Amino acid sequence: MATAAPVEIAAMRRAIELAARGLGHTSPNPVVGCVVLDSAGRTAGEGWHQRAGGPHAEVHALRAAGERARGGTALVTLEPCNHTGRTGPCAQALIDAGVARVVYAVADPNPTATGGALTLAEAGIDVEGGLLADEAAAGNEAWLTSVLRGRPFVLWKYAATLDGRVAAADGTSRWISSPESRADVHRLRAAADAVIVGSGTARADDPQLGVRIAGLSDDEVSRPLRVVVDSGASAVKAGARVLDGTAPTLIAVAEDADAAHLEGLAPILRLPRAAEGRGLHLPALLQALYARDVRSVLLEGGPTLAGAFLAARAVDKVVGYLAPVLLGAGPAAVGDAGITTIAEALRLDVTDTARLGPDLRITATPIRHSRPEEN
């Protein structure tokens, strides 16, 4: 992207910031931000995709710009769509507004929406792509991953001591991590379409899996789907906190499990059992969630479920909160992941480190070529 002016780079950075405001609210659509500059290069309008089914980012920005958009430039984090769904095609909206130039960061990989750049160019608009592509893609990683892999993006989060324990020998685990780390977890939940825990966590902690963010009311935060992987249908009972009605809940059980006691408490998803072990077939779980428009998942389960997801090559990102605490005994952060020798180790690329109170947060992504993903 050699021809972008400094004002366009600054506007695209602003568009990426705007796009982030839609996290947790736009699924199954991507998060998108847009800034419209007038013909003199001054900001005329801003917008972001606020909710699925609502106007796209370009429409919000064009409405704010009004006639100042004519002859101007639109900076968009994702290639403008070229199809009519619940809303009209953004490419046509840009043409109708009379913009002279469109700069986008990331090409749209969705085959039903792509082609907007070509439509704009055929209408005589100057079009360029790739400006701050890596930054924009990072902000939209969940949606982009879901499109490319045909399943939800999975972020595994865990909190552990420096010696890798997620609980003491007696099973107690509150609180290993700091208040700052726990607040950050609520941020991760708010950005996800679904939060998944296993039967062990459901029994031991009776989690509510809600979202609480300081400074925001309950109406201002998203309510991700709460998913309990309870293959034997034995961990969730009437009165469990995940059944409190504050957010939707789905209980995944084995096809042959007796789940009569759960009828009427929450929707039940019956899935085949895994070929090995006692759990469920996780690819089937992810496909079922994808069919329910879930594009991003926060995995908060314990060691057993985490190990199963890693064994299934179904973890796209890891966020670990390491507390300056030593226990010496107790369950490890991850259980059996099907790794028997160091040559099979799932190696990660650390993309970020941060201090949260006394804790260290490490963000990493699997190096895919180290362990080929299975279909």
mmCIF file of C-alpha atoms in Angstrom:
data_model
loop_
_atom_site.group_PDB
_atom_site.id
_atom_site.type_symbol
_atom_site.label_atom_id
_atom_site.label_comp_id
_atom_site.label_asym_id
_atom_site.label_seq_id
_atom_site.Cartn_x
_atom_site.Cartn_y
_atom_site.Cartn_z
ATOM 1 C CA MET A 1 0.000 0.000 0.000
ATOM 2 C CA ALA A 2 2.537 2.547 -1.218
ATOM 3 C CA THR A 3 0.163 5.366 -2.143
ATOM 4 C CA ALA A 4 -1.619 5.913 1.188
ATOM 5 C CA ALA A 5 -1.231 9.425 2.535
ATOM 6 C CA PRO A 6 -0.531 10.006 6.248
ATOM 7 C CA VAL A 7 -4.091 11.268 6.720
ATOM 8 C CA GLU A 8 -5.401 7.995 5.287
ATOM 9 C CA ILE A 9 -3.193 5.933 7.586
ATOM 10 C CA ALA A 10 -4.470 7.884 10.586
ATOM 11 C CA ALA A 11 -8.059 7.463 9.418
ATOM 12 C CA MET A 12 -7.615 3.713 9.006
ATOM 13 C CA ARG A 13 -6.203 3.446 12.513
ATOM 14 C CA ARG A 14 -9.294 5.267 13.712
ATOM 15 C CA ALA A 15 -11.489 2.879 11.730
ATOM 16 C CA ILE A 16 -9.802 -0.092 13.416
ATOM 17 C CA GLU A 17 -10.512 1.472 16.823
ATOM 18 C CA LEU A 18 -14.152 1.968 15.842
ATOM 19 C CA ALA A 19 -14.486 -1.617 14.626
ATOM 20 C CA ALA A 20 -13.502 -2.927 18.067
ATOM 21 C CA ARG A 21 -16.616 -1.357 19.553
ATOM 22 C CA GLY A 22 -18.684 -4.005 17.797
ATOM 23 C CA LEU A 23 -16.945 -6.981 19.417
ATOM 24 C CA GLY A 24 -19.498 -9.303 20.947
ATOM 25 C CA HIS A 25 -22.448 -7.671 19.150
ATOM 26 C CA THR A 26 -22.162 -8.391 15.421
ATOM 27 C CA SER A 27 -21.992 -12.173 15.092
ATOM 28 C CA PRO A 28 -22.275 -13.886 12.682
ATOM 29 C CA ASN A 29 -21.034 -10.775 10.905
ATOM 30 C CA PRO A 30 -17.542 -9.298 11.216
ATOM 31 C CA VAL A 31 -16.618 -6.180 13.138
ATOM 32 C CA VAL A 32 -16.012 -3.304 10.736
ATOM 33 C CA GLY A 33 -15.091 0.342 11.124
ATOM 34 C CA CYS A 34 -15.243 3.145 8.568
ATOM 35 C CA VAL A 35 -14.030 6.734 8.375
ATOM 36 C CA VAL A 36 -15.082 9.059 5.548
ATOM 37 C CA LEU A 37 -12.795 11.963 4.643
ATOM 38 C CA ASP A 38 -14.085 14.880 2.600
ATOM 39 C CA SER A 39 -12.336 16.050 -0.556
ATOM 40 C CA ALA A 40 -9.948 18.141 1.549
ATOM 41 C CA GLY A 41 -8.910 15.153 3.685
ATOM 42 C CA ARG A 42 -10.854 16.183 6.789
ATOM 43 C CA THR A 43 -12.937 13.696 8.754
ATOM 44 C CA ALA A 44 -16.545 13.988 7.595
ATOM 45 C CA GLY A 45 -18.122 10.892 9.159
ATOM 46 C CA GLU A 46 -17.381 7.835 11.256
ATOM 47 C CA GLY A 47 -19.199 4.590 11.856
ATOM 48 C CA TRP A 48 -18.926 0.953 12.876
ATOM 49 C CA HIS A 49 -21.053 -2.144 12.521
ATOM 50 C CA GLN A 50 -22.985 -2.048 15.785
ATOM 51 C CA ARG A 51 -25.142 -5.174 15.645
ATOM 52 C CA ALA A 52 -26.026 -8.021 13.315
ATOM 53 C CA GLY A 53 -28.885 -7.045 11.039
ATOM 54 C CA GLY A 54 -28.245 -3.337 11.510
ATOM 55 C CA PRO A 55 -26.592 -0.876 9.132
ATOM 56 C CA HIS A 56 -23.002 -1.623 8.228
ATOM 57 C CA ALA A 57 -20.096 0.638 9.138
ATOM 58 C CA GLU A 58 -20.038 2.353 5.755
ATOM 59 C CA VAL A 59 -23.710 3.298 6.001
ATOM 60 C CA HIS A 60 -23.265 4.852 9.446
ATOM 61 C CA ALA A 61 -20.221 6.810 8.282
ATOM 62 C CA LEU A 62 -21.876 7.988 5.065
ATOM 63 C CA ARG A 63 -24.964 9.151 6.950
ATOM 64 C CA ALA A 64 -22.759 11.161 9.288
ATOM 65 C CA ALA A 65 -20.813 12.640 6.371
ATOM 66 C CA GLY A 66 -23.817 13.576 4.258
ATOM 67 C CA GLU A 67 -22.923 15.599 1.164
ATOM 68 C CA ARG A 68 -19.343 15.968 2.400
ATOM 69 C CA ALA A 69 -18.743 12.382 1.290
ATOM 70 C CA ARG A 70 -19.033 13.377 -2.387
ATOM 71 C CA GLY A 71 -15.561 13.459 -3.886
ATOM 72 C CA GLY A 72 -14.051 12.173 -0.651
ATOM 73 C CA THR A 73 -12.356 9.000 0.544
ATOM 74 C CA ALA A 74 -13.767 6.113 2.567
ATOM 75 C CA LEU A 75 -11.379 4.130 4.782
ATOM 76 C CA VAL A 76 -12.842 0.725 5.707
ATOM 77 C CA THR A 77 -11.295 -2.090 7.734
ATOM 78 C CA LEU A 78 -12.895 -4.793 5.541
ATOM 79 C CA GLU A 79 -13.558 -4.803 1.800
ATOM 80 C CA PRO A 80 -17.066 -3.362 1.300
ATOM 81 C CA CYS A 81 -19.629 -6.112 0.815
ATOM 82 C CA ASN A 82 -21.201 -6.741 -2.557
ATOM 83 C CA HIS A 83 -24.351 -8.633 -1.635
ATOM 84 C CA THR A 84 -27.812 -7.971 -0.258
ATOM 85 C CA GLY A 85 -28.626 -9.760 2.972
ATOM 86 C CA ARG A 86 -30.480 -8.188 5.868
ATOM 87 C CA THR A 87 -28.932 -4.942 4.639
ATOM 88 C CA GLY A 88 -28.019 -3.661 1.180
ATOM 89 C CA PRO A 89 -24.570 -3.880 -0.439
ATOM 90 C CA CYS A 90 -22.110 -1.353 0.969
ATOM 91 C CA ALA A 91 -20.307 -1.078 -2.349
ATOM 92 C CA GLN A 92 -23.427 0.381 -3.906
ATOM 93 C CA ALA A 93 -23.946 2.741 -0.956
ATOM 94 C CA LEU A 94 -20.447 4.128 -1.498
ATOM 95 C CA ILE A 95 -21.117 4.550 -5.219
ATOM 96 C CA ASP A 96 -24.414 6.324 -4.550
ATOM 97 C CA ALA A 97 -22.686 8.666 -2.068
ATOM 98 C CA GLY A 98 -20.284 9.800 -4.750
ATOM 99 C CA VAL A 99 -17.016 8.989 -3.005
ATOM 100 C CA ALA A 100 -13.978 9.228 -5.266
ATOM 101 C CA ARG A 101 -11.698 6.784 -3.456
ATOM 102 C CA VAL A 102 -12.092 3.716 -1.231
ATOM 103 C CA VAL A 103 -9.235 2.250 0.781
ATOM 104 C CA TYR A 104 -9.807 -1.010 2.651
ATOM 105 C CA ALA A 105 -7.539 -3.019 4.927
ATOM 106 C CA VAL A 106 -8.533 -6.677 4.511
ATOM 107 C CA ALA A 107 -10.108 -8.417 1.522
ATOM 108 C CA ASP A 108 -13.406 -10.124 2.368
ATOM 109 C CA PRO A 109 -12.868 -13.913 2.302
ATOM 110 C CA ASN A 110 -16.598 -14.652 2.473
ATOM 111 C CA PRO A 111 -17.577 -15.924 -1.004
ATOM 112 C CA THR A 112 -21.113 -14.545 -0.650
ATOM 113 C CA ALA A 113 -19.923 -11.007 0.096
ATOM 114 C CA THR A 114 -16.674 -10.590 -1.836
ATOM 115 C CA GLY A 115 -16.375 -8.587 -5.051
ATOM 116 C CA GLY A 116 -17.067 -5.169 -3.618
ATOM 117 C CA ALA A 117 -13.694 -3.810 -4.688
ATOM 118 C CA LEU A 118 -14.319 -4.841 -8.297
ATOM 119 C CA THR A 119 -17.785 -3.290 -8.279
ATOM 120 C CA LEU A 120 -16.344 -0.016 -6.967
ATOM 121 C CA ALA A 121 -13.572 0.007 -9.542
ATOM 122 C CA GLU A 122 -16.021 -0.665 -12.369
ATOM 123 C CA ALA A 123 -17.984 2.374 -11.193
ATOM 124 C CA GLY A 124 -14.892 4.534 -11.686
ATOM 125 C CA ILE A 125 -13.876 4.754 -8.035
ATOM 126 C CA ASP A 126 -10.178 4.612 -7.143
ATOM 127 C CA VAL A 127 -9.825 1.474 -4.964
ATOM 128 C CA GLU A 128 -6.842 0.218 -2.996
ATOM 129 C CA GLY A 129 -6.547 -2.579 -0.464
ATOM 130 C CA GLY A 130 -4.085 -3.711 2.167
ATOM 131 C CA LEU A 131 -3.651 -0.568 4.266
ATOM 132 C CA LEU A 132 -2.809 -1.664 7.857
ATOM 133 C CA ALA A 133 -4.035 -5.137 6.894
ATOM 134 C CA ASP A 134 -2.304 -6.939 9.769
ATOM 135 C CA GLU A 135 -3.730 -4.577 12.393
ATOM 136 C CA ALA A 136 -7.235 -4.807 10.979
ATOM 137 C CA ALA A 137 -7.045 -8.596 10.644
ATOM 138 C CA ALA A 138 -5.945 -8.915 14.281
ATOM 139 C CA GLY A 139 -9.050 -7.032 15.377
ATOM 140 C CA ASN A 140 -11.231 -9.314 13.279
ATOM 141 C CA GLU A 141 -9.351 -12.558 13.908
ATOM 142 C CA ALA A 142 -12.309 -14.502 15.259
ATOM 143 C CA TRP A 143 -14.544 -13.852 12.278
ATOM 144 C CA LEU A 144 -11.775 -14.340 9.720
ATOM 145 C CA THR A 145 -10.766 -17.639 11.327
ATOM 146 C CA SER A 146 -14.350 -18.869 11.390
ATOM 147 C CA VAL A 147 -14.778 -18.123 7.679
ATOM 148 C CA LEU A 148 -11.533 -19.839 6.716
ATOM 149 C CA ARG A 149 -11.948 -22.895 8.956
ATOM 150 C CA GLY A 150 -15.708 -23.298 8.836
ATOM 151 C CA ARG A 151 -15.961 -23.469 12.639
ATOM 152 C CA PRO A 152 -15.875 -20.996 15.521
ATOM 153 C CA PHE A 153 -12.612 -19.374 16.555
ATOM 154 C CA VAL A 154 -11.541 -20.892 19.885
ATOM 155 C CA LEU A 155 -9.657 -18.920 22.535
ATOM 156 C CA TRP A 156 -8.540 -20.988 25.524
ATOM 157 C CA LYS A 157 -8.157 -18.991 28.712
ATOM 158 C CA TYR A 158 -6.711 -20.306 31.948
ATOM 159 C CA ALA A 159 -5.298 -18.979 35.208
ATOM 160 C CA ALA A 160 -2.479 -20.810 36.938
ATOM 161 C CA THR A 161 0.301 -20.492 39.456
ATOM 162 C CA LEU A 162 3.898 -20.111 38.312
ATOM 163 C CA ASP A 163 4.313 -23.857 38.728
ATOM 164 C CA GLY A 164 1.353 -24.498 36.429
ATOM 165 C CA ARG A 165 -1.352 -25.428 38.963
ATOM 166 C CA VAL A 166 -4.960 -24.354 38.479
ATOM 167 C CA ALA A 167 -6.040 -25.491 41.962
ATOM 168 C CA ALA A 168 -4.541 -26.707 45.205
ATOM 169 C CA ALA A 169 -4.310 -30.363 46.131
ATOM 170 C CA ASP A 170 -7.641 -30.102 47.973
ATOM 171 C CA GLY A 171 -9.337 -28.653 44.890
ATOM 172 C CA THR A 172 -9.602 -25.054 46.096
ATOM 173 C CA SER A 173 -8.865 -22.467 43.420
ATOM 174 C CA ARG A 174 -10.393 -19.139 44.545
ATOM 175 C CA TRP A 175 -8.557 -17.005 43.969
ATOM 176 C CA ILE A 176 -5.326 -17.883 42.167
ATOM 177 C CA SER A 177 -5.429 -14.853 39.887
ATOM 178 C CA SER A 178 -5.766 -11.198 40.844
ATOM 179 C CA PRO A 179 -8.869 -8.983 40.612
ATOM 180 C CA GLU A 180 -7.248 -7.280 37.632
ATOM 181 C CA SER A 181 -6.921 -10.597 35.798
ATOM 182 C CA ARG A 182 -10.461 -11.617 36.622
ATOM 183 C CA ALA A 183 -11.739 -8.296 35.279
ATOM 184 C CA ASP A 184 -9.818 -8.947 32.082
ATOM 185 C CA VAL A 185 -11.543 -12.323 31.712
ATOM 186 C CA HIS A 186 -14.891 -10.542 31.681
ATOM 187 C CA ARG A 187 -13.569 -8.485 28.761
ATOM 188 C CA LEU A 188 -12.796 -11.726 26.923
ATOM 189 C CA ARG A 189 -16.268 -13.057 27.667
ATOM 190 C CA ALA A 190 -17.904 -9.891 26.398
ATOM 191 C CA ALA A 191 -16.122 -10.279 23.063
ATOM 192 C CA ALA A 192 -17.109 -13.948 22.605
ATOM 193 C CA ASP A 193 -20.269 -15.444 21.165
ATOM 194 C CA ALA A 194 -20.120 -18.408 23.538
ATOM 195 C CA VAL A 195 -18.331 -19.477 26.718
ATOM 196 C CA ILE A 196 -17.646 -23.188 27.185
ATOM 197 C CA VAL A 197 -16.969 -25.123 30.385
ATOM 198 C CA GLY A 198 -16.888 -28.831 31.098
ATOM 199 C CA SER A 199 -18.636 -31.009 33.627
ATOM 200 C CA GLY A 200 -15.731 -30.828 36.077
ATOM 201 C CA THR A 201 -15.888 -27.040 36.246
ATOM 202 C CA ALA A 202 -19.678 -27.119 36.449
ATOM 203 C CA ARG A 203 -19.531 -29.451 39.459
ATOM 204 C CA ALA A 204 -16.644 -27.833 41.294
ATOM 205 C CA ASP A 205 -17.396 -24.141 40.777
ATOM 206 C CA ASP A 206 -21.067 -23.850 39.773
ATOM 207 C CA PRO A 207 -20.033 -20.922 37.540
ATOM 208 C CA GLN A 208 -22.498 -18.274 36.429
ATOM 209 C CA LEU A 209 -20.388 -17.277 33.390
ATOM 210 C CA GLY A 210 -21.890 -13.814 33.220
ATOM 211 C CA VAL A 211 -20.248 -10.611 32.058
ATOM 212 C CA ARG A 212 -19.550 -7.719 34.395
ATOM 213 C CA ILE A 213 -17.527 -4.742 33.209
ATOM 214 C CA ALA A 214 -16.873 -1.744 35.422
ATOM 215 C CA GLY A 215 -18.590 1.379 34.184
ATOM 216 C CA LEU A 216 -21.077 -0.462 31.972
ATOM 217 C CA SER A 217 -24.626 -1.379 32.843
ATOM 218 C CA ASP A 218 -26.070 -4.850 32.263
ATOM 219 C CA ASP A 219 -27.811 -3.504 29.164
ATOM 220 C CA GLU A 220 -24.525 -2.327 27.667
ATOM 221 C CA VAL A 221 -22.629 -5.631 27.765
ATOM 222 C CA SER A 222 -23.189 -8.659 25.566
ATOM 223 C CA ARG A 223 -24.539 -11.952 26.881
ATOM 224 C CA PRO A 224 -22.583 -14.814 25.319
ATOM 225 C CA LEU A 225 -24.182 -18.230 25.060
ATOM 226 C CA ARG A 226 -23.184 -20.391 28.039
ATOM 227 C CA VAL A 227 -22.271 -23.923 26.954
ATOM 228 C CA VAL A 228 -21.730 -26.776 29.401
ATOM 229 C CA VAL A 229 -20.097 -29.892 27.938
ATOM 230 C CA ASP A 230 -21.702 -32.515 30.173
ATOM 231 C CA SER A 231 -21.421 -35.773 28.253
ATOM 232 C CA GLY A 232 -23.065 -37.875 30.967
ATOM 233 C CA ALA A 233 -25.754 -35.260 31.741
ATOM 234 C CA SER A 234 -24.817 -35.458 35.400
ATOM 235 C CA ALA A 235 -23.155 -32.134 36.270
ATOM 236 C CA VAL A 236 -25.940 -29.591 35.738
ATOM 237 C CA LYS A 237 -28.806 -29.722 38.207
ATOM 238 C CA ALA A 238 -31.860 -27.563 38.788
ATOM 239 C CA GLY A 239 -30.745 -24.398 40.530
ATOM 240 C CA ALA A 240 -27.336 -24.291 38.843
ATOM 241 C CA ARG A 241 -26.146 -20.730 38.275
ATOM 242 C CA VAL A 242 -25.867 -21.234 34.502
ATOM 243 C CA LEU A 243 -29.643 -21.743 34.528
ATOM 244 C CA ASP A 244 -30.367 -18.350 36.120
ATOM 245 C CA GLY A 245 -31.894 -16.907 32.946
ATOM 246 C CA THR A 246 -29.527 -13.952 32.660
ATOM 247 C CA ALA A 247 -28.058 -15.337 29.422
ATOM 248 C CA PRO A 248 -28.873 -18.226 27.074
ATOM 249 C CA THR A 249 -27.536 -21.642 28.058
ATOM 250 C CA LEU A 250 -26.927 -24.821 26.061
ATOM 251 C CA ILE A 251 -26.089 -28.186 27.601
ATOM 252 C CA ALA A 252 -24.181 -30.588 25.346
ATOM 253 C CA VAL A 253 -24.682 -34.235 26.257
ATOM 254 C CA ALA A 254 -23.904 -37.572 24.649
ATOM 255 C CA GLU A 255 -26.481 -39.083 22.312
ATOM 256 C CA ASP A 256 -27.040 -41.971 24.713
ATOM 257 C CA ALA A 257 -27.115 -39.938 27.940
ATOM 258 C CA ASP A 258 -30.197 -39.885 30.158
ATOM 259 C CA ALA A 259 -31.016 -36.171 30.213
ATOM 260 C CA ALA A 260 -34.685 -36.361 31.193
ATOM 261 C CA HIS A 261 -34.019 -34.285 34.326
ATOM 262 C CA LEU A 262 -32.766 -31.413 32.143
ATOM 263 C CA GLU A 263 -35.902 -31.095 30.053
ATOM 264 C CA GLY A 264 -37.355 -27.631 30.440
ATOM 265 C CA LEU A 265 -34.273 -26.280 32.213
ATOM 266 C CA ALA A 266 -32.200 -25.426 29.137
ATOM 267 C CA PRO A 267 -31.877 -26.472 25.500
ATOM 268 C CA ILE A 268 -30.061 -29.780 25.131
ATOM 269 C CA LEU A 269 -27.616 -30.571 22.339
ATOM 270 C CA ARG A 270 -27.037 -34.288 21.759
ATOM 271 C CA LEU A 271 -23.699 -35.161 20.189
ATOM 272 C CA PRO A 272 -21.739 -38.327 19.404
ATOM 273 C CA ARG A 273 -19.090 -39.384 21.852
ATOM 274 C CA ALA A 274 -15.427 -38.981 21.018
ATOM 275 C CA ALA A 275 -13.732 -41.947 19.385
ATOM 276 C CA GLU A 276 -11.376 -42.106 22.368
ATOM 277 C CA GLY A 277 -11.982 -41.155 25.978
ATOM 278 C CA ARG A 278 -15.232 -40.269 27.730
ATOM 279 C CA GLY A 279 -15.930 -36.895 26.205
ATOM 280 C CA LEU A 280 -17.924 -35.672 23.242
ATOM 281 C CA HIS A 281 -16.824 -35.391 19.622
ATOM 282 C CA LEU A 282 -15.562 -31.809 19.732
ATOM 283 C CA PRO A 283 -15.628 -31.142 15.963
ATOM 284 C CA ALA A 284 -19.344 -31.995 16.081
ATOM 285 C CA LEU A 285 -19.803 -29.575 18.982
ATOM 286 C CA LEU A 286 -18.074 -26.782 17.087
ATOM 287 C CA GLN A 287 -20.078 -27.484 13.941
ATOM 288 C CA ALA A 288 -23.310 -27.359 15.941
ATOM 289 C CA LEU A 289 -22.300 -24.020 17.469
ATOM 290 C CA TYR A 290 -21.319 -22.666 14.052
ATOM 291 C CA ALA A 291 -24.772 -23.601 12.767
ATOM 292 C CA ARG A 292 -26.159 -21.473 15.624
ATOM 293 C CA ASP A 293 -24.205 -18.444 14.327
ATOM 294 C CA VAL A 294 -21.474 -18.785 16.961
ATOM 295 C CA ARG A 295 -18.266 -17.492 15.405
ATOM 296 C CA SER A 296 -16.079 -17.113 18.507
ATOM 297 C CA VAL A 297 -15.734 -19.268 21.596
ATOM 298 C CA LEU A 298 -14.029 -18.626 24.924
ATOM 299 C CA LEU A 299 -12.958 -21.956 26.369
ATOM 300 C CA GLU A 300 -12.947 -21.704 30.165
ATOM 301 C CA GLY A 301 -13.087 -25.392 30.966
ATOM 302 C CA GLY A 302 -10.692 -27.200 33.254
ATOM 303 C CA PRO A 303 -7.677 -29.346 32.398
ATOM 304 C CA THR A 304 -9.635 -32.241 30.902
ATOM 305 C CA LEU A 305 -11.642 -30.185 28.436
ATOM 306 C CA ALA A 306 -8.627 -28.027 27.556
ATOM 307 C CA GLY A 307 -6.602 -31.143 26.802
ATOM 308 C CA ALA A 308 -9.390 -32.517 24.622
ATOM 309 C CA PHE A 309 -9.580 -29.294 22.587
ATOM 310 C CA LEU A 310 -5.819 -29.256 22.147
ATOM 311 C CA ALA A 311 -5.827 -32.902 21.097
ATOM 312 C CA ALA A 312 -8.504 -32.069 18.527
ATOM 313 C CA ARG A 313 -6.298 -29.236 17.175
ATOM 314 C CA ALA A 314 -9.195 -26.872 17.890
ATOM 315 C CA VAL A 315 -7.463 -24.072 19.822
ATOM 316 C CA ASP A 316 -6.639 -20.924 17.854
ATOM 317 C CA LYS A 317 -5.338 -18.716 20.652
ATOM 318 C CA VAL A 318 -4.222 -19.089 24.261
ATOM 319 C CA VAL A 319 -4.416 -16.490 27.019
ATOM 320 C CA GLY A 320 -2.740 -17.554 30.239
ATOM 321 C CA TYR A 321 -2.838 -15.582 33.496
ATOM 322 C CA LEU A 322 0.177 -16.559 35.596
ATOM 323 C CA ALA A 323 0.054 -15.603 39.251
ATOM 324 C CA PRO A 324 3.200 -15.251 41.403
ATOM 325 C CA VAL A 325 2.097 -18.188 43.538
ATOM 326 C CA LEU A 326 3.534 -21.662 44.112
ATOM 327 C CA LEU A 327 1.477 -24.680 45.175
ATOM 328 C CA GLY A 328 3.727 -27.655 44.457
ATOM 329 C CA ALA A 329 0.750 -29.978 44.032
ATOM 330 C CA GLY A 330 -2.695 -29.928 42.470
ATOM 331 C CA PRO A 331 -4.133 -30.274 38.976
ATOM 332 C CA ALA A 332 -2.107 -28.913 36.078
ATOM 333 C CA ALA A 333 -3.463 -26.325 33.664
ATOM 334 C CA VAL A 334 -3.990 -28.859 30.902
ATOM 335 C CA GLY A 335 -4.716 -32.567 30.904
ATOM 336 C CA ASP A 336 -3.974 -35.236 28.322
ATOM 337 C CA ALA A 337 -3.644 -33.557 24.929
ATOM 338 C CA GLY A 338 -2.502 -36.631 23.046
ATOM 339 C CA ILE A 339 1.148 -35.602 23.223
ATOM 340 C CA THR A 340 3.541 -38.413 24.125
ATOM 341 C CA THR A 341 6.937 -37.069 23.106
ATOM 342 C CA ILE A 342 8.648 -33.690 22.925
ATOM 343 C CA ALA A 343 8.685 -33.885 19.134
ATOM 344 C CA GLU A 344 4.879 -33.712 19.184
ATOM 345 C CA ALA A 345 4.754 -30.646 21.434
ATOM 346 C CA LEU A 346 2.357 -27.941 20.341
ATOM 347 C CA ARG A 347 4.616 -24.925 20.081
ATOM 348 C CA LEU A 348 3.276 -21.401 20.400
ATOM 349 C CA ASP A 349 4.195 -17.952 19.188
ATOM 350 C CA VAL A 350 3.934 -15.404 21.995
ATOM 351 C CA THR A 351 2.171 -12.364 20.587
ATOM 352 C CA ASP A 352 1.734 -10.276 23.740
ATOM 353 C CA THR A 353 2.722 -10.053 27.393
ATOM 354 C CA ALA A 354 1.244 -7.686 29.959
ATOM 355 C CA ARG A 355 1.221 -7.095 33.706
ATOM 356 C CA LEU A 356 -2.218 -7.174 35.315
ATOM 357 C CA GLY A 357 -1.792 -6.311 38.963
ATOM 358 C CA PRO A 358 0.686 -8.874 40.281
ATOM 359 C CA ASP A 359 -0.049 -11.321 37.453
ATOM 360 C CA LEU A 360 1.507 -11.822 34.051
ATOM 361 C CA ARG A 361 -0.830 -12.293 31.091
ATOM 362 C CA ILE A 362 0.666 -14.188 28.162
ATOM 363 C CA THR A 363 -1.095 -14.337 24.807
ATOM 364 C CA ALA A 364 0.085 -16.892 22.256
ATOM 365 C CA THR A 365 -1.047 -18.628 19.094
ATOM 366 C CA PRO A 366 -0.221 -22.160 17.935
ATOM 367 C CA ILE A 367 2.426 -22.446 15.262
ATOM 368 C CA ARG A 368 0.276 -24.434 12.875
ATOM 369 C CA HIS A 369 3.051 -26.083 10.928
ATOM 370 C CA SER A 370 4.400 -27.689 14.125
ATOM 371 C CA ARG A 371 1.387 -30.023 14.332
ATOM 372 C CA PRO A 372 -0.671 -30.349 11.154
ATOM 373 C CA GLU A 373 -4.334 -29.742 11.827
ATOM 374 C CA GLU A 374 -6.610 -32.728 11.430
ATOM 375 C CA ASN A 375 -9.884 -32.632 9.543
#
